[in-house]
C-alpha positions as protocol buffer text, in pm:
chain_id: "A"
residue {
  index: 1
  type: UNK
  ca { x: 1434 y: -1635 z: -2166 }
}
residue {
  index: 2
  type: UNK
  ca { x: 1482 y: -1836 z: -2492 }
}
residue {
  index: 3
  type: UNK
  ca { x: 1260 y: -1942 z: -2741 }
}
residue {
  index: 4
  type: UNK
  ca { x: 1180 y: -2293 z: -2515 }
}
residue {
  index: 5
  type: UNK
  ca { x: 973 y: -2086 z: -2225 }
}
residue {
  index: 6
  type: UNK
  ca { x: 610 y: -2078 z: -2282 }
}
residue {
  index: 7
  type: UNK
  ca { x: 551 y: -1733 z: -2222 }
}
residue {
  index: 8
  type: UNK
  ca { x: 730 y: -1409 z: -2171 }
}
residue {
  index: 9
  type: UNK
  ca { x: 650 y: -1100 z: -1997 }
}
residue {
  index: 10
  type: UNK
  ca { x: 547 y: -824 z: -2268 }
}
residue {
  index: 11
  type: UNK
  ca { x: 321 y: -604 z: -2127 }
}
residue {
  index: 12
  type: UNK
  ca { x: 160 y: -471 z: -1795 }
}
residue {
  index: 13
  type: UNK
  ca { x: -98 y: -185 z: -1726 }
}
residue {
  index: 14
  type: UNK
  ca { x: -262 y: -79 z: -1433 }
}
residue {
  index: 15
  type: UNK
  ca { x: -639 y: 3 z: -1551 }
}
residue {
  index: 16
  type: UNK
  ca { x: -825 y: 257 z: -1298 }
}
residue {
  index: 17
  type: UNK
  ca { x: -1186 y: 119 z: -1263 }
}
residue {
  index: 18
  type: UNK
  ca { x: -1406 y: 385 z: -1016 }
}
residue {
  index: 19
  type: UNK
  ca { x: -1166 y: 348 z: -685 }
}
residue {
  index: 20
  type: UNK
  ca { x: -956 y: 54 z: -758 }
}
residue {
  index: 21
  type: UNK
  ca { x: -674 y: -55 z: -1028 }
}
residue {
  index: 22
  type: UNK
  ca { x: -648 y: -383 z: -1189 }
}
residue {
  index: 23
  type: UNK
  ca { x: -361 y: -532 z: -1313 }
}
residue {
  index: 24
  type: UNK
  ca { x: -376 y: -683 z: -1669 }
}
residue {
  index: 25
  type: UNK
  ca { x: -34 y: -873 z: -1730 }
}
residue {
  index: 26
  type: UNK
  ca { x: 55 y: -1019 z: -2133 }
}
residue {
  index: 27
  type: UNK
  ca { x: 302 y: -1301 z: -2154 }
}
residue {
  index: 28
  type: UNK
  ca { x: 349 y: -1405 z: -2530 }
}
residue {
  index: 29
  type: UNK
  ca { x: 612 y: -1596 z: -2659 }
}
residue {
  index: 30
  type: UNK
  ca { x: 618 y: -1420 z: -3014 }
}
residue {
  index: 31
  type: UNK
  ca { x: 814 y: -1745 z: -3153 }
}
residue {
  index: 32
  type: UNK
  ca { x: 576 y: -1969 z: -3058 }
}
residue {
  index: 33
  type: UNK
  ca { x: 263 y: -1801 z: -3059 }
}
residue {
  index: 34
  type: UNK
  ca { x: 234 y: -1896 z: -2688 }
}
residue {
  index: 35
  type: UNK
  ca { x: -29 y: -1645 z: -2513 }
}
residue {
  index: 36
  type: UNK
  ca { x: -120 y: -1608 z: -2130 }
}
residue {
  index: 37
  type: UNK
  ca { x: -352 y: -1303 z: -2042 }
}
residue {
  index: 38
  type: UNK
  ca { x: -398 y: -1242 z: -1673 }
}
residue {
  index: 39
  type: UNK
  ca { x: -657 y: -949 z: -1430 }
}
residue {
  index: 40
  type: UNK
  ca { x: -540 y: -889 z: -1133 }
}
residue {
  index: 41
  type: UNK
  ca { x: -377 y: -1242 z: -1130 }
}
residue {
  index: 42
  type: UNK
  ca { x: -681 y: -1476 z: -1269 }
}
residue {
  index: 43
  type: UNK
  ca { x: -633 y: -1612 z: -1636 }
}
residue {
  index: 44
  type: UNK
  ca { x: -852 y: -1472 z: -1892 }
}
residue {
  index: 45
  type: UNK
  ca { x: -700 y: -1562 z: -2229 }
}
residue {
  index: 46
  type: UNK
  ca { x: -476 y: -1887 z: -2276 }
}
residue {
  index: 47
  type: UNK
  ca { x: -361 y: -1981 z: -2601 }
}
residue {
  index: 48
  type: UNK
  ca { x: -39 y: -2240 z: -2716 }
}
residue {
  index: 49
  type: UNK
  ca { x: -79 y: -2220 z: -3130 }
}
residue {
  index: 50
  type: UNK
  ca { x: 156 y: -2025 z: -3359 }
}
residue {
  index: 51
  type: UNK
  ca { x: -127 y: -2006 z: -3581 }
}
residue {
  index: 52
  type: UNK
  ca { x: -294 y: -1723 z: -3334 }
}
residue {
  index: 53
  type: UNK
  ca { x: -5 y: -1481 z: -3317 }
}
residue {
  index: 54
  type: UNK
  ca { x: -171 y: -1224 z: -3405 }
}
residue {
  index: 55
  type: UNK
  ca { x: -527 y: -1075 z: -3344 }
}
residue {
  index: 56
  type: UNK
  ca { x: -761 y: -934 z: -3103 }
}
residue {
  index: 57
  type: UNK
  ca { x: -924 y: -1062 z: -2714 }
}
residue {
  index: 58
  type: UNK
  ca { x: -1211 y: -943 z: -2580 }
}
residue {
  index: 59
  type: UNK
  ca { x: -1229 y: -965 z: -2208 }
}
residue {
  index: 60
  type: UNK
  ca { x: -1391 y: -779 z: -1881 }
}
residue {
  index: 61
  type: UNK
  ca { x: -1225 y: -580 z: -1620 }
}
residue {
  index: 62
  type: UNK
  ca { x: -1459 y: -567 z: -1392 }
}
residue {
  index: 63
  type: UNK
  ca { x: -1788 y: -363 z: -1530 }
}
residue {
  index: 64
  type: UNK
  ca { x: -1557 y: -246 z: -1881 }
}
residue {
  index: 65
  type: UNK
  ca { x: -1509 y: -367 z: -2216 }
}
residue {
  index: 66
  type: UNK
  ca { x: -1130 y: -446 z: -2242 }
}
residue {
  index: 67
  type: UNK
  ca { x: -966 y: -506 z: -2585 }
}
residue {
  index: 68
  type: UNK
  ca { x: -610 y: -658 z: -2651 }
}
residue {
  index: 69
  type: UNK
  ca { x: -533 y: -618 z: -3001 }
}
residue {
  index: 70
  type: UNK
  ca { x: -212 y: -751 z: -3148 }
}
residue {
  index: 71
  type: UNK
  ca { x: -69 y: -709 z: -3507 }
}
residue {
  index: 72
  type: UNK
  ca { x: 292 y: -753 z: -3632 }
}
residue {
  index: 73
  type: UNK
  ca { x: 427 y: -430 z: -3854 }
}
residue {
  index: 74
  type: UNK
  ca { x: 538 y: -453 z: -4234 }
}
residue {
  index: 75
  type: UNK
  ca { x: 936 y: -415 z: -3945 }
}
residue {
  index: 76
  type: UNK
  ca { x: 881 y: -706 z: -3818 }
}
residue {
  index: 77
  type: UNK
  ca { x: 780 y: -505 z: -3426 }
}
residue {
  index: 78
  type: UNK
  ca { x: 467 y: -689 z: -3247 }
}
residue {
  index: 79
  type: UNK
  ca { x: 239 y: -442 z: -3094 }
}
residue {
  index: 80
  type: UNK
  ca { x: 56 y: -490 z: -2845 }
}
residue {
  index: 81
  type: UNK
  ca { x: -236 y: -258 z: -2775 }
}
residue {
  index: 82
  type: UNK
  ca { x: -533 y: -224 z: -2448 }
}
residue {
  index: 83
  type: UNK
  ca { x: -839 y: 7 z: -2549 }
}
residue {
  index: 84
  type: UNK
  ca { x: -1141 y: 35 z: -2300 }
}
residue {
  index: 85
  type: UNK
  ca { x: -1516 y: 12 z: -2351 }
}
residue {
  index: 86
  type: UNK
  ca { x: -1390 y: 186 z: -2746 }
}
residue {
  index: 87
  type: UNK
  ca { x: -1158 y: 401 z: -2655 }
}
residue {
  index: 88
  type: UNK
  ca { x: -766 y: 451 z: -2635 }
}
residue {
  index: 89
  type: UNK
  ca { x: -623 y: 340 z: -2338 }
}
residue {
  index: 90
  type: UNK
  ca { x: -485 y: 696 z: -2308 }
}
residue {
  index: 91
  type: UNK
  ca { x: -830 y: 857 z: -2359 }
}
residue {
  index: 92
  type: UNK
  ca { x: -985 y: 609 z: -2099 }
}
residue {
  index: 93
  type: UNK
  ca { x: -736 y: 785 z: -1807 }
}
residue {
  index: 94
  type: UNK
  ca { x: -782 y: 1109 z: -1953 }
}
residue {
  index: 95
  type: UNK
  ca { x: -1155 y: 1074 z: -1899 }
}
residue {
  index: 96
  type: UNK
  ca { x: -1091 y: 864 z: -1527 }
}
residue {
  index: 97
  type: UNK
  ca { x: -866 y: 1145 z: -1411 }
}
residue {
  index: 98
  type: UNK
  ca { x: -1125 y: 1413 z: -1473 }
}
residue {
  index: 99
  type: UNK
  ca { x: -1348 y: 1251 z: -1214 }
}
residue {
  index: 100
  type: UNK
  ca { x: -1074 y: 1080 z: -949 }
}
residue {
  index: 101
  type: UNK
  ca { x: -756 y: 1226 z: -828 }
}
residue {
  index: 102
  type: UNK
  ca { x: -514 y: 970 z: -680 }
}
residue {
  index: 103
  type: UNK
  ca { x: -194 y: 910 z: -505 }
}
residue {
  index: 104
  type: UNK
  ca { x: 31 y: 605 z: -394 }
}
residue {
  index: 105
  type: UNK
  ca { x: 236 y: 709 z: -110 }
}
residue {
  index: 106
  type: UNK
  ca { x: 446 y: 505 z: 157 }
}
residue {
  index: 107
  type: UNK
  ca { x: 261 y: 528 z: 541 }
}
residue {
  index: 108
  type: UNK
  ca { x: 410 y: 257 z: 781 }
}
residue {
  index: 109
  type: UNK
  ca { x: 625 y: 76 z: 524 }
}
residue {
  index: 110
  type: UNK
  ca { x: 344 y: -27 z: 327 }
}
residue {
  index: 111
  type: UNK
  ca { x: 217 y: 147 z: -22 }
}
residue {
  index: 112
  type: UNK
  ca { x: -150 y: 266 z: -56 }
}
residue {
  index: 113
  type: UNK
  ca { x: -406 y: 360 z: -286 }
}
residue {
  index: 114
  type: UNK
  ca { x: -596 y: 691 z: -232 }
}
residue {
  index: 115
  type: UNK
  ca { x: -874 y: 749 z: -430 }
}
residue {
  index: 116
  type: UNK
  ca { x: -1070 y: 1123 z: -393 }
}
residue {
  index: 117
  type: UNK
  ca { x: -1404 y: 1058 z: -638 }
}
residue {
  index: 118
  type: UNK
  ca { x: -1427 y: 1458 z: -743 }
}
residue {
  index: 119
  type: UNK
  ca { x: -1812 y: 1443 z: -790 }
}
residue {
  index: 120
  type: UNK
  ca { x: -1952 y: 1292 z: -412 }
}
residue {
  index: 121
  type: UNK
  ca { x: -1606 y: 1432 z: -217 }
}
residue {
  index: 122
  type: UNK
  ca { x: -1556 y: 1082 z: -75 }
}
residue {
  index: 123
  type: UNK
  ca { x: -1268 y: 909 z: -30 }
}
residue {
  index: 124
  type: UNK
  ca { x: -1112 y: 533 z: -82 }
}
residue {
  index: 125
  type: UNK
  ca { x: -812 y: 374 z: -10 }
}
residue {
  index: 126
  type: UNK
  ca { x: -743 y: 34 z: -209 }
}
residue {
  index: 127
  type: UNK
  ca { x: -1033 y: 100 z: -321 }
}
residue {
  index: 128
  type: UNK
  ca { x: -1259 y: 75 z: 53 }
}
residue {
  index: 129
  type: UNK
  ca { x: -1454 y: 394 z: 180 }
}
residue {
  index: 130
  type: UNK
  ca { x: -1307 y: 577 z: 474 }
}
residue {
  index: 131
  type: UNK
  ca { x: -1457 y: 715 z: 739 }
}
residue {
  index: 132
  type: UNK
  ca { x: -1336 y: 1086 z: 705 }
}
residue {
  index: 133
  type: UNK
  ca { x: -1402 y: 1481 z: 873 }
}
residue {
  index: 134
  type: UNK
  ca { x: -1475 y: 1734 z: 620 }
}
residue {
  index: 135
  type: UNK
  ca { x: -1445 y: 2109 z: 752 }
}
residue {
  index: 136
  type: UNK
  ca { x: -1418 y: 2428 z: 542 }
}
residue {
  index: 137
  type: UNK
  ca { x: -1077 y: 2645 z: 610 }
}
residue {
  index: 138
  type: UNK
  ca { x: -1004 y: 2930 z: 460 }
}
residue {
  index: 139
  type: UNK
  ca { x: -898 y: 2849 z: 47 }
}
residue {
  index: 140
  type: UNK
  ca { x: -1111 y: 2585 z: 23 }
}
residue {
  index: 141
  type: UNK
  ca { x: -1249 y: 2235 z: 213 }
}
residue {
  index: 142
  type: UNK
  ca { x: -1065 y: 2014 z: 390 }
}
residue {
  index: 143
  type: UNK
  ca { x: -1134 y: 1641 z: 453 }
}
residue {
  index: 144
  type: UNK
  ca { x: -936 y: 1446 z: 746 }
}
residue {
  index: 145
  type: UNK
  ca { x: -857 y: 1060 z: 775 }
}
residue {
  index: 146
  type: UNK
  ca { x: -609 y: 875 z: 936 }
}
residue {
  index: 147
  type: UNK
  ca { x: -398 y: 617 z: 808 }
}
residue {
  index: 148
  type: UNK
  ca { x: -204 y: 395 z: 1009 }
}
residue {
  index: 149
  type: UNK
  ca { x: -176 y: 663 z: 1278 }
}
residue {
  index: 150
  type: UNK
  ca { x: -27 y: 890 z: 1020 }
}
residue {
  index: 151
  type: UNK
  ca { x: -294 y: 1204 z: 986 }
}
residue {
  index: 152
  type: UNK
  ca { x: -416 y: 1199 z: 599 }
}
residue {
  index: 153
  type: UNK
  ca { x: -534 y: 1571 z: 503 }
}
residue {
  index: 154
  type: UNK
  ca { x: -693 y: 1683 z: 165 }
}
residue {
  index: 155
  type: UNK
  ca { x: -726 y: 2015 z: 61 }
}
residue {
  index: 156
  type: UNK
  ca { x: -1008 y: 2086 z: -208 }
}
residue {
  index: 157
  type: UNK
  ca { x: -966 y: 2474 z: -350 }
}
residue {
  index: 158
  type: UNK
  ca { x: -1060 y: 2651 z: -645 }
}
residue {
  index: 159
  type: UNK
  ca { x: -831 y: 2754 z: -960 }
}
residue {
  index: 160
  type: UNK
  ca { x: -846 y: 3121 z: -1072 }
}
residue {
  index: 161
  type: UNK
  ca { x: -1209 y: 3164 z: -978 }
}
residue {
  index: 162
  type: UNK
  ca { x: -1362 y: 2872 z: -1212 }
}
residue {
  index: 163
  type: UNK
  ca { x: -1552 y: 2596 z: -1114 }
}
residue {
  index: 164
  type: UNK
  ca { x: -1229 y: 2349 z: -1155 }
}
residue {
  index: 165
  type: UNK
  ca { x: -1124 y: 2270 z: -811 }
}
residue {
  index: 166
  type: UNK
  ca { x: -746 y: 2117 z: -740 }
}
residue {
  index: 167
  type: UNK
  ca { x: -665 y: 1854 z: -450 }
}
residue {
  index: 168
  type: UNK
  ca { x: -390 y: 1805 z: -274 }
}
residue {
  index: 169
  type: UNK
  ca { x: -267 y: 1534 z: -16 }
}
residue {
  index: 170
  type: UNK
  ca { x: -21 y: 1564 z: 239 }
}
residue {
  index: 171
  type: UNK
  ca { x: 48 y: 1297 z: 525 }
}
residue {
  index: 172
  type: UNK
  ca { x: 162 y: 1375 z: 830 }
}
residue {
  index: 173
  type: UNK
  ca { x: 194 y: 1756 z: 698 }
}
residue {
  index: 174
  type: UNK
  ca { x: 408 y: 1611 z: 429 }
}
residue {
  index: 175
  type: UNK
  ca { x: 261 y: 1710 z: 82 }
}
residue {
  index: 176
  type: UNK
  ca { x: 226 y: 1408 z: -169 }
}
residue {
  index: 177
  type: UNK
  ca { x: 206 y: 1387 z: -530 }
}
residue {
  index: 178
  type: UNK
  ca { x: -79 y: 1310 z: -709 }
}
residue {
  index: 179
  type: UNK
  ca { x: -36 y: 953 z: -915 }
}
residue {
  index: 180
  type: UNK
  ca { x: -120 y: 960 z: -1274 }
}
residue {
  index: 181
  type: UNK
  ca { x: -34 y: 681 z: -1468 }
}
residue {
  index: 182
  type: UNK
  ca { x: 92 y: 809 z: -1821 }
}
residue {
  index: 183
  type: UNK
  ca { x: 101 y: 457 z: -1975 }
}
residue {
  index: 184
  type: UNK
  ca { x: -43 y: 491 z: -2314 }
}
residue {
  index: 185
  type: UNK
  ca { x: -165 y: 139 z: -2354 }
}
residue {
  index: 186
  type: UNK
  ca { x: 92 y: 36 z: -2643 }
}
residue {
  index: 187
  type: UNK
  ca { x: 404 y: -190 z: -2634 }
}
residue {
  index: 188
  type: UNK
  ca { x: 616 y: -234 z: -2897 }
}
residue {
  index: 189
  type: UNK
  ca { x: 824 y: -542 z: -2904 }
}
residue {
  index: 190
  type: UNK
  ca { x: 1142 y: -531 z: -3154 }
}
residue {
  index: 191
  type: UNK
  ca { x: 1226 y: -876 z: -3299 }
}
residue {
  index: 192
  type: UNK
  ca { x: 1538 y: -1020 z: -3133 }
}
residue {
  index: 193
  type: UNK
  ca { x: 1859 y: -852 z: -3288 }
}
residue {
  index: 194
  type: UNK
  ca { x: 1671 y: -536 z: -3419 }
}
residue {
  index: 195
  type: UNK
  ca { x: 1779 y: -180 z: -3279 }
}
């Protein structure tokens, strides 16, 4: 993109809220100050002014309060930071993953977002609660459901005699790795020509 472009993609965050994930996209042309902030495709902030290249933008994500902070360092780097409910994005997500376990399996050519609510032992697919069958098994509890004819099972078991539990998903008896977005919520854009 050139400096003539009104916007340039700078940052993208996936914000888990309960059983859903919200997409936050920031487009910011550093030279002109033009900014476009979207949440799930809806424009939340649109500014076309060189006078507003830095600053804070507060906006809602579901029932949460999000804050986008844009700063320029002494070296000329542009730092874009997202915080949620007054916490760094990283701390917010750590708290989220204490309450939910998530997976992103591909079934029948489509990626699904599966969420297990650890407190209610409920399963959600792409934000919607689904019917499951639960039974006790030798190692803990089995939660069974089907997606596009695929057999899905979440085994929940205790860890080393402690009260902590782990959840493992398998689809058609194939283990699916837990999905934890590692993004810390900070994006740095270096000035053109910088290394």
